Rosetta silent file (secondary structure, phi, psi, omega in degrees, C-alpha in Angstrom):
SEQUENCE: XXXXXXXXXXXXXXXXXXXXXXXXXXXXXXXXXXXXXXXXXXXXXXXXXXXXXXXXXXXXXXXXXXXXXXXXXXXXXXXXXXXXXXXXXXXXXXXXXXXXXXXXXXXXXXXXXXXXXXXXXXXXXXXXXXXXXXXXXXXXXXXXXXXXXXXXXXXXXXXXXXXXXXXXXXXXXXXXXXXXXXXXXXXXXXXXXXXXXXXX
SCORE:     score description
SCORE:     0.000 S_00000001
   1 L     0.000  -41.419 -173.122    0.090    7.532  -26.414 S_00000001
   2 H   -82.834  -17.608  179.485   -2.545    7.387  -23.339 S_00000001
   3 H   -82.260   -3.456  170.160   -1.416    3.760  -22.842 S_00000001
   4 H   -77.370  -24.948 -160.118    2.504    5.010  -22.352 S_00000001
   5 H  -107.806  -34.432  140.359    0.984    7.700  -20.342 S_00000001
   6 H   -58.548  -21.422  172.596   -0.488    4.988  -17.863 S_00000001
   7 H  -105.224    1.030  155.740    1.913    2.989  -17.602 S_00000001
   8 H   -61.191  -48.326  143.842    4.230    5.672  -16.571 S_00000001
   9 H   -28.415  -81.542  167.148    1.916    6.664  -14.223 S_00000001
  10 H   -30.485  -51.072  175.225    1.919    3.031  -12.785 S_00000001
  11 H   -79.933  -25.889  141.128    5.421    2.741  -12.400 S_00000001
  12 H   -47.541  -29.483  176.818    5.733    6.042  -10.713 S_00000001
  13 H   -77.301  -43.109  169.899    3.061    5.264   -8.407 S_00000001
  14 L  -125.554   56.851  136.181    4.819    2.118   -7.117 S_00000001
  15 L  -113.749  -22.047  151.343    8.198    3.101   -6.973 S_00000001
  16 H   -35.652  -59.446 -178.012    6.645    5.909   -4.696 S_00000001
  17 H   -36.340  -54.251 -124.546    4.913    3.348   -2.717 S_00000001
  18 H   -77.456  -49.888  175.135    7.778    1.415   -2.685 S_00000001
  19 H   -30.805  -57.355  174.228    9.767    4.684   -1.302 S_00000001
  20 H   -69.872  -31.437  150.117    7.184    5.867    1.140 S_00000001
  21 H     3.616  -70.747 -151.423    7.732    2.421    2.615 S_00000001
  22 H   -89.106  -22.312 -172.283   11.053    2.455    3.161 S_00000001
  23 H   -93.872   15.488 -175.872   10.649    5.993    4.630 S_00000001
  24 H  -128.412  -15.502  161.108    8.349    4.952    7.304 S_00000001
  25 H   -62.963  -80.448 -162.384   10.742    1.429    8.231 S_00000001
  26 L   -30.724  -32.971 -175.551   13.755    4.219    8.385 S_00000001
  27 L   -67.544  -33.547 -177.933   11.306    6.428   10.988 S_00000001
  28 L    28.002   32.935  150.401   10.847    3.559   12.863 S_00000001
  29 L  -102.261   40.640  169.115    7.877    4.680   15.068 S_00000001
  30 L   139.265  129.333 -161.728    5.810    2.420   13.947 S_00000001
  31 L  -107.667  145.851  158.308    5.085    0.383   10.466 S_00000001
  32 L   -78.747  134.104 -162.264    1.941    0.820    8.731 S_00000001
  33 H   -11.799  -42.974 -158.743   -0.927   -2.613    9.168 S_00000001
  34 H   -76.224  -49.312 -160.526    0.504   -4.442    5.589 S_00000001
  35 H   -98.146    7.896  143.005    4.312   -3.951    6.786 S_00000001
  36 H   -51.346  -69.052  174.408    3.270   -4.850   10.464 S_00000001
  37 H   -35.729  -78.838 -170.803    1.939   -7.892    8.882 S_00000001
  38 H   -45.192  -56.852 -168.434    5.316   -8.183    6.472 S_00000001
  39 H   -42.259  -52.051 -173.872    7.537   -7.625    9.399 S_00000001
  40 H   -48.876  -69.865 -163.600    5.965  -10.200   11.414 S_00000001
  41 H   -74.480  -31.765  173.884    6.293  -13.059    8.732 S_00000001
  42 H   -46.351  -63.399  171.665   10.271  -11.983    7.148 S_00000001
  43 H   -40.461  -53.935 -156.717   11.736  -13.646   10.126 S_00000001
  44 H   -65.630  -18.456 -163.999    9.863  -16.484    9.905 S_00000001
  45 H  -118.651   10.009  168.833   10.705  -17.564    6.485 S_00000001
  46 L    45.210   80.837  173.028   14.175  -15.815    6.174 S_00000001
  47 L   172.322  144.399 -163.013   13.574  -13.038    3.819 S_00000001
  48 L   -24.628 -177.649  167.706   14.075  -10.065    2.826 S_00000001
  49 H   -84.291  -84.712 -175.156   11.132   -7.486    3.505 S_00000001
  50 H   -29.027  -41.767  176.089   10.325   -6.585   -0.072 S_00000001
  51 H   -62.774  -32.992 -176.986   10.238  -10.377   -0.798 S_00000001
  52 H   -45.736  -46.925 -173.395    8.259  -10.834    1.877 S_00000001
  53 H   -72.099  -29.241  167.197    5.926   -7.843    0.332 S_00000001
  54 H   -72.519  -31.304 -167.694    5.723   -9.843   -2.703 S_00000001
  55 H   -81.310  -16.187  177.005    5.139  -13.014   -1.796 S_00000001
  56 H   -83.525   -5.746  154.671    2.046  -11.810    0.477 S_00000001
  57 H   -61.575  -33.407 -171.987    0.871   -9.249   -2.746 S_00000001
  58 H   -96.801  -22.661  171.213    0.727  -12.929   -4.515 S_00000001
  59 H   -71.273  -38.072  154.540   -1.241  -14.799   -1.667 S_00000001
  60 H   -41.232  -43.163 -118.081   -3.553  -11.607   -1.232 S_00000001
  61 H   -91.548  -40.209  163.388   -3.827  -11.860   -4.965 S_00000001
  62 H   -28.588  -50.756 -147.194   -5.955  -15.075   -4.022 S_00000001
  63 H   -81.827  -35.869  175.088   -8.422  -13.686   -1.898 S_00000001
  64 H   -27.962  -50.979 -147.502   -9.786  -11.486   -5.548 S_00000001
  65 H   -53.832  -35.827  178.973  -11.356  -14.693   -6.329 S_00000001
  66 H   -85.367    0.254  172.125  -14.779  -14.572   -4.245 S_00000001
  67 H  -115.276   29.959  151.399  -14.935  -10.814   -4.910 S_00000001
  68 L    57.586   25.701 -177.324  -14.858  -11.280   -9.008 S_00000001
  69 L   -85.662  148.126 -162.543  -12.102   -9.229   -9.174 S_00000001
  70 L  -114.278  106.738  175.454  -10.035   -9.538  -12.673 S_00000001
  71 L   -59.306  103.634  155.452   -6.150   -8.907  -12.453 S_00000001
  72 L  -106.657 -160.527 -166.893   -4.236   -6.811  -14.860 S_00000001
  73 H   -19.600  -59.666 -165.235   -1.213   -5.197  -15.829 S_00000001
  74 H   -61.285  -27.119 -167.203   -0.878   -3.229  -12.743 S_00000001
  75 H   -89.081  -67.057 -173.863   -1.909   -6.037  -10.756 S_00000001
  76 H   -69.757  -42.034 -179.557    0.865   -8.397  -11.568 S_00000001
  77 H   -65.990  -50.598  172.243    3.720   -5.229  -11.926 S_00000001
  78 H   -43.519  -72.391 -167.460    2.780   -4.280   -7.906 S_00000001
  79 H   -37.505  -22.602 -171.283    3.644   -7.686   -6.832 S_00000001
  80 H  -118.349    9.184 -154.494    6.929   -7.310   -8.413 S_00000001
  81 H  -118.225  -63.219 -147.836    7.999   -3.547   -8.629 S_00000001
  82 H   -84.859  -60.291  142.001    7.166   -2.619   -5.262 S_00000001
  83 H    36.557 -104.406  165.957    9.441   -5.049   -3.169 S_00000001
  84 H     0.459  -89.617  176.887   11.541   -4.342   -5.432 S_00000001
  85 H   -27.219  -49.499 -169.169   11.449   -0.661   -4.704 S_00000001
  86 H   -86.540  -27.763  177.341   11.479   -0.886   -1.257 S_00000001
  87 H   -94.071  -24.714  173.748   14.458   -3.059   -0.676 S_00000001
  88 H   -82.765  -53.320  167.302   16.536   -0.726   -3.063 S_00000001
  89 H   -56.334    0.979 -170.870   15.262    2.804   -0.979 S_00000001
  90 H  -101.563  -38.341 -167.368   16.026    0.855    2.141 S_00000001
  91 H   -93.389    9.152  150.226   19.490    0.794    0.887 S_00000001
  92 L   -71.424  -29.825 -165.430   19.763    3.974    0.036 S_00000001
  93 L  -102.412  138.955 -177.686   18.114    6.025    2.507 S_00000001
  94 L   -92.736  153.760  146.753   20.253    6.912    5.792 S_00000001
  95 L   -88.749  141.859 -165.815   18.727    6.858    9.151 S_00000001
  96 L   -54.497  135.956  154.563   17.065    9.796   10.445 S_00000001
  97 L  -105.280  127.811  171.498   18.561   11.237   13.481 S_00000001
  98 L    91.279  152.273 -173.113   16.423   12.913   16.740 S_00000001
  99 H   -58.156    1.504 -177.088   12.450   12.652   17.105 S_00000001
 100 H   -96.391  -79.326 -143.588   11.523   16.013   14.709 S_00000001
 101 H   -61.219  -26.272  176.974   13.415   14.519   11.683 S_00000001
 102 H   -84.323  -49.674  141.713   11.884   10.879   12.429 S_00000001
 103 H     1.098  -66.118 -162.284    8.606   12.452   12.764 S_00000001
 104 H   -84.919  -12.875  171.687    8.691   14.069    9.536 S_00000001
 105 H   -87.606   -4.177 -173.573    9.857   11.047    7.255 S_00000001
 106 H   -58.462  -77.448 -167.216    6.896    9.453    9.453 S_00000001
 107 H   -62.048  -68.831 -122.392    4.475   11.870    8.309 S_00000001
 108 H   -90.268  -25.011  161.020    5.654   12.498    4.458 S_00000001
 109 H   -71.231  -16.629  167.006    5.517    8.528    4.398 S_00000001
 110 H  -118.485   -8.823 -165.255    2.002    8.093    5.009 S_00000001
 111 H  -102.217  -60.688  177.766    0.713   11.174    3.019 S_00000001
 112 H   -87.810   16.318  162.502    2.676    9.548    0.020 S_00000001
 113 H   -45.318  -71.289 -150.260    1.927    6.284    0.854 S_00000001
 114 H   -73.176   -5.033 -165.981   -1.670    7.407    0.081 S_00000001
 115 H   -77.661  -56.534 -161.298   -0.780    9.658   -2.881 S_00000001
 116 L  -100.724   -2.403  171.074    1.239    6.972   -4.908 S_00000001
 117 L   -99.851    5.818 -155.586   -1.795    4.682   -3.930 S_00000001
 118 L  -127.519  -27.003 -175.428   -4.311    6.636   -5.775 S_00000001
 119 L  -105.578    4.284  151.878   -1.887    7.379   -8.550 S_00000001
 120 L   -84.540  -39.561  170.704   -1.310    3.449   -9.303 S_00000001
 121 L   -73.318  -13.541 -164.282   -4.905    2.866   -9.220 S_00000001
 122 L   -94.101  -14.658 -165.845   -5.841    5.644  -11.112 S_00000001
 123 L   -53.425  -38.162 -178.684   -3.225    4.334  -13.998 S_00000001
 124 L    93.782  -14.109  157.488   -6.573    2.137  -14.618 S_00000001
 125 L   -96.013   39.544  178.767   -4.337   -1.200  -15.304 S_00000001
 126 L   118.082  150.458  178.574   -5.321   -2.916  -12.520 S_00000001
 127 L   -77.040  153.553  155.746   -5.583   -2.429   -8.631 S_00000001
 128 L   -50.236 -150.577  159.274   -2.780   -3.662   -6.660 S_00000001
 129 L   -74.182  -58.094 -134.419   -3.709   -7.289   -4.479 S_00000001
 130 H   -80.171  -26.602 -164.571   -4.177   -5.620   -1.598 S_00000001
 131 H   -80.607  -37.509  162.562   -5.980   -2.352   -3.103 S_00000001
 132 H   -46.783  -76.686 -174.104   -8.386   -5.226   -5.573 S_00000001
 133 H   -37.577  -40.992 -159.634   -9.562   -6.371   -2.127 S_00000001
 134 H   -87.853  -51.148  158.198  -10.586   -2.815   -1.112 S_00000001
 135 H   -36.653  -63.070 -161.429  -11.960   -1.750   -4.621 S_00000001
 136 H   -70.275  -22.370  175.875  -13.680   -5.128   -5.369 S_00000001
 137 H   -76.147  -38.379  178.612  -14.896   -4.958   -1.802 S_00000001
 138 H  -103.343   30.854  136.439  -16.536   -1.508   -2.309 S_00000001
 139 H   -79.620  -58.098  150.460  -18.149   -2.541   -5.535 S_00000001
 140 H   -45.520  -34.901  173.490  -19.624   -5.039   -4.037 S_00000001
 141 L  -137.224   38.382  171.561  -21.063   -3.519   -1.189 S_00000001
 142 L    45.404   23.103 -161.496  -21.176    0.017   -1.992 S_00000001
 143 L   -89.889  169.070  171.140  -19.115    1.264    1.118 S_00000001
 144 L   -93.855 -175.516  175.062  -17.002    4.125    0.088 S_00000001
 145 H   -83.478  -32.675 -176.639  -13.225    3.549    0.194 S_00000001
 146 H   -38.239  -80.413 -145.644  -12.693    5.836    3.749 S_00000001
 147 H   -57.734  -47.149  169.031  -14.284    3.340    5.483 S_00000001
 148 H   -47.133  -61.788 -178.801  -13.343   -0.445    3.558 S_00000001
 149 H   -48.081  -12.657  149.599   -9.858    0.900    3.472 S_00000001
 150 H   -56.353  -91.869  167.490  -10.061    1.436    6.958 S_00000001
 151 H   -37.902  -40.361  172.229  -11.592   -1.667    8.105 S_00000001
 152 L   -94.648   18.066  166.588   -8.498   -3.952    6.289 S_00000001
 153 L   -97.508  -13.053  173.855   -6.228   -1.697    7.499 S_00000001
 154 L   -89.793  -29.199  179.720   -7.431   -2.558   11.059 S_00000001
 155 H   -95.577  -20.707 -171.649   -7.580   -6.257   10.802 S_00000001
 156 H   -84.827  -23.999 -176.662   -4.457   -6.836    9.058 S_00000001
 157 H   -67.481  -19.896  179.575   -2.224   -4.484   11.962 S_00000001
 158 H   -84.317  -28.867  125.697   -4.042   -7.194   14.264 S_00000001
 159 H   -16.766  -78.332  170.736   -3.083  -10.048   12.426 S_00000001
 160 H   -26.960  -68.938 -161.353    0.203   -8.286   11.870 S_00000001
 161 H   -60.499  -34.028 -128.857    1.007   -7.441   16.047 S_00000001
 162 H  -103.239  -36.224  168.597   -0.200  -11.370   16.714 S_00000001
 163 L   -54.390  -26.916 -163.654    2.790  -12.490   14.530 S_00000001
 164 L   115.643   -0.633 -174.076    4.974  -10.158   16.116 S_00000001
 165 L   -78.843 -175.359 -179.422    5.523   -7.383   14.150 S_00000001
 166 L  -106.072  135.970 -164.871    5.921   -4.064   15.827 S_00000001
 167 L  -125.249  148.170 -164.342    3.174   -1.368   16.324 S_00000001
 168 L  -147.347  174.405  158.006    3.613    2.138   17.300 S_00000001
 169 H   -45.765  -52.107  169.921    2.375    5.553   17.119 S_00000001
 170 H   -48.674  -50.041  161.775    2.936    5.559   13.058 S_00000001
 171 H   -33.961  -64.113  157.457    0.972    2.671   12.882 S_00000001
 172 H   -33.771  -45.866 -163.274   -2.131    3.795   14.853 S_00000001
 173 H   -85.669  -35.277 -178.419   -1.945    7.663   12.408 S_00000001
 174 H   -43.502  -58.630  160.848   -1.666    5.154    9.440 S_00000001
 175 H   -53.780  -70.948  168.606   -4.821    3.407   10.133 S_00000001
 176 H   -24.776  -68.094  164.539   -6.491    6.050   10.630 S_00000001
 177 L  -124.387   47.099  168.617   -5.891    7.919    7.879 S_00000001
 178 L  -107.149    8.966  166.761   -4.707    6.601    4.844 S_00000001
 179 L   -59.859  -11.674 -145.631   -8.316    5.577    4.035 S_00000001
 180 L  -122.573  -23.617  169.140   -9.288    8.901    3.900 S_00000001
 181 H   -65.488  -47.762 -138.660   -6.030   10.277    2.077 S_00000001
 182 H   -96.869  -24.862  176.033   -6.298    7.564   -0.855 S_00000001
 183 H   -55.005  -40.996 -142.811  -10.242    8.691   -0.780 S_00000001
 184 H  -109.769  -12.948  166.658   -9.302   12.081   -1.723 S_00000001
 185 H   -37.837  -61.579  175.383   -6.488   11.121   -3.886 S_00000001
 186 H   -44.502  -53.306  178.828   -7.991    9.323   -6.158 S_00000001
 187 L   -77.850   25.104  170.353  -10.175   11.743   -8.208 S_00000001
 188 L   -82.434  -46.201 -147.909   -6.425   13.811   -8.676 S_00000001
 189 L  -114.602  165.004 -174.132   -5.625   10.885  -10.937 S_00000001
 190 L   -84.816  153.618 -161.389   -7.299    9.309  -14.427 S_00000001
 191 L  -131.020  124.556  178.215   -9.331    6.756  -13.024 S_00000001
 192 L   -69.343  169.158  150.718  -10.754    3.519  -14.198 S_00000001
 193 H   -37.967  -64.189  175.394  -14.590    2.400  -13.634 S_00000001
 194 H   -33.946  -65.107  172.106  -13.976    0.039  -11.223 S_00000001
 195 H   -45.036  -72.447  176.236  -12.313    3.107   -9.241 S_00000001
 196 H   -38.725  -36.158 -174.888  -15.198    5.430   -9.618 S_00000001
 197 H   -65.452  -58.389 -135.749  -17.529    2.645   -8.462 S_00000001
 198 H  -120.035  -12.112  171.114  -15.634    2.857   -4.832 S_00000001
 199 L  -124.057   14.878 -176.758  -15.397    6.611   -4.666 S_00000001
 200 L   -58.240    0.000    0.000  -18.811    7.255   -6.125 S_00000001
């Protein structure tokens, strides 16, 4: 029963992501660092966004290896559910009209960015790619999550802009804070070790 009750979790968590995504493309003041990054790289390789977000969830996936990080369930369903998610809510979702209503799918797009980031990690069947770097990264060096989460959210929008993607105001409030939402998220949700370890 608690594994049905996790993986429910999981899959709620990143078809949220996948949602809050698409509701912060639709806002269009600004992409948050990862989908700076994605934007930049769709053109070049002629594809879709969401594929795009997968195939860089599977190159990220890579990076685990000098931080001992161990994939599971959760880990391999992000690469392919959230995409996913995101390319279906893109085609769903209208665009907002005038700067209050774009504003507010802005904001409600980064507070459940970090919300649905805290409740996929918390499922306890693996970190995403990108969130195993940030976890495996604060294991290792005992940083809290504010701050790691923070720090790759700053190098990848730089990364990101140098490709070309587009940066904005939403970008800038992104960085900023969704280390510090997904900090406080996290103990909301059941939580693995690993997890505890990074908000300890």
């Amino acid at each position: 029963m608690m594994m049905y009750r996790r993986l429910f979790q999981l899959f709620w968590g990143l078809g949220l992501y996948g949602f809050s995504m698409a509701l912060m493309l639709r806002a269009n003041l600004g992409l948050d660092p990862w989908d700076v990054l994605h934007q930049g790289i769709a053109p070049r390789l002629a594809l879709s966004f969401g594929m795009t977000v997968n195939l860089v969830g599977a190159i990220v996936l890579l990076l685990w290896w000098p931080l001992r990080q161990r994939p599971g369930i959760g880990t391999v369903t992000n690469i392919i559910v959230i995409g996913m998610a995101v390319d279906l809510s893109l085609m769903l979702l209208p665009v907002p009209e005038g700067y209050m209503m774009r504003a507010t799918w802005l904001a409600a797009g980064i507070v459940l960015n970090g919300i649905a980031g805290g409740a996929y990690i918390g499922a306890g069947l693996g970190p995403g790619p990108r969130d195993g770097l940030m976890t495996g990264f604060c294991r290792r060096s005992g940083w809290p999550v504010k701050w790691v989460r923070t720090g790759i959210e700053i190098s990848v929008l730089a990364i990101g802009w140098l490709l070309g993607g587009t940066v904005g105001v939403g970008t800038i409030l992104y960085a900023m804070s969704i280390g510090w939402i997904v900090h406080h998220a996290l103990p909301w949700f059941r939580i693995d070790a690993s997890a505890r370890a990074a908000i300890a």
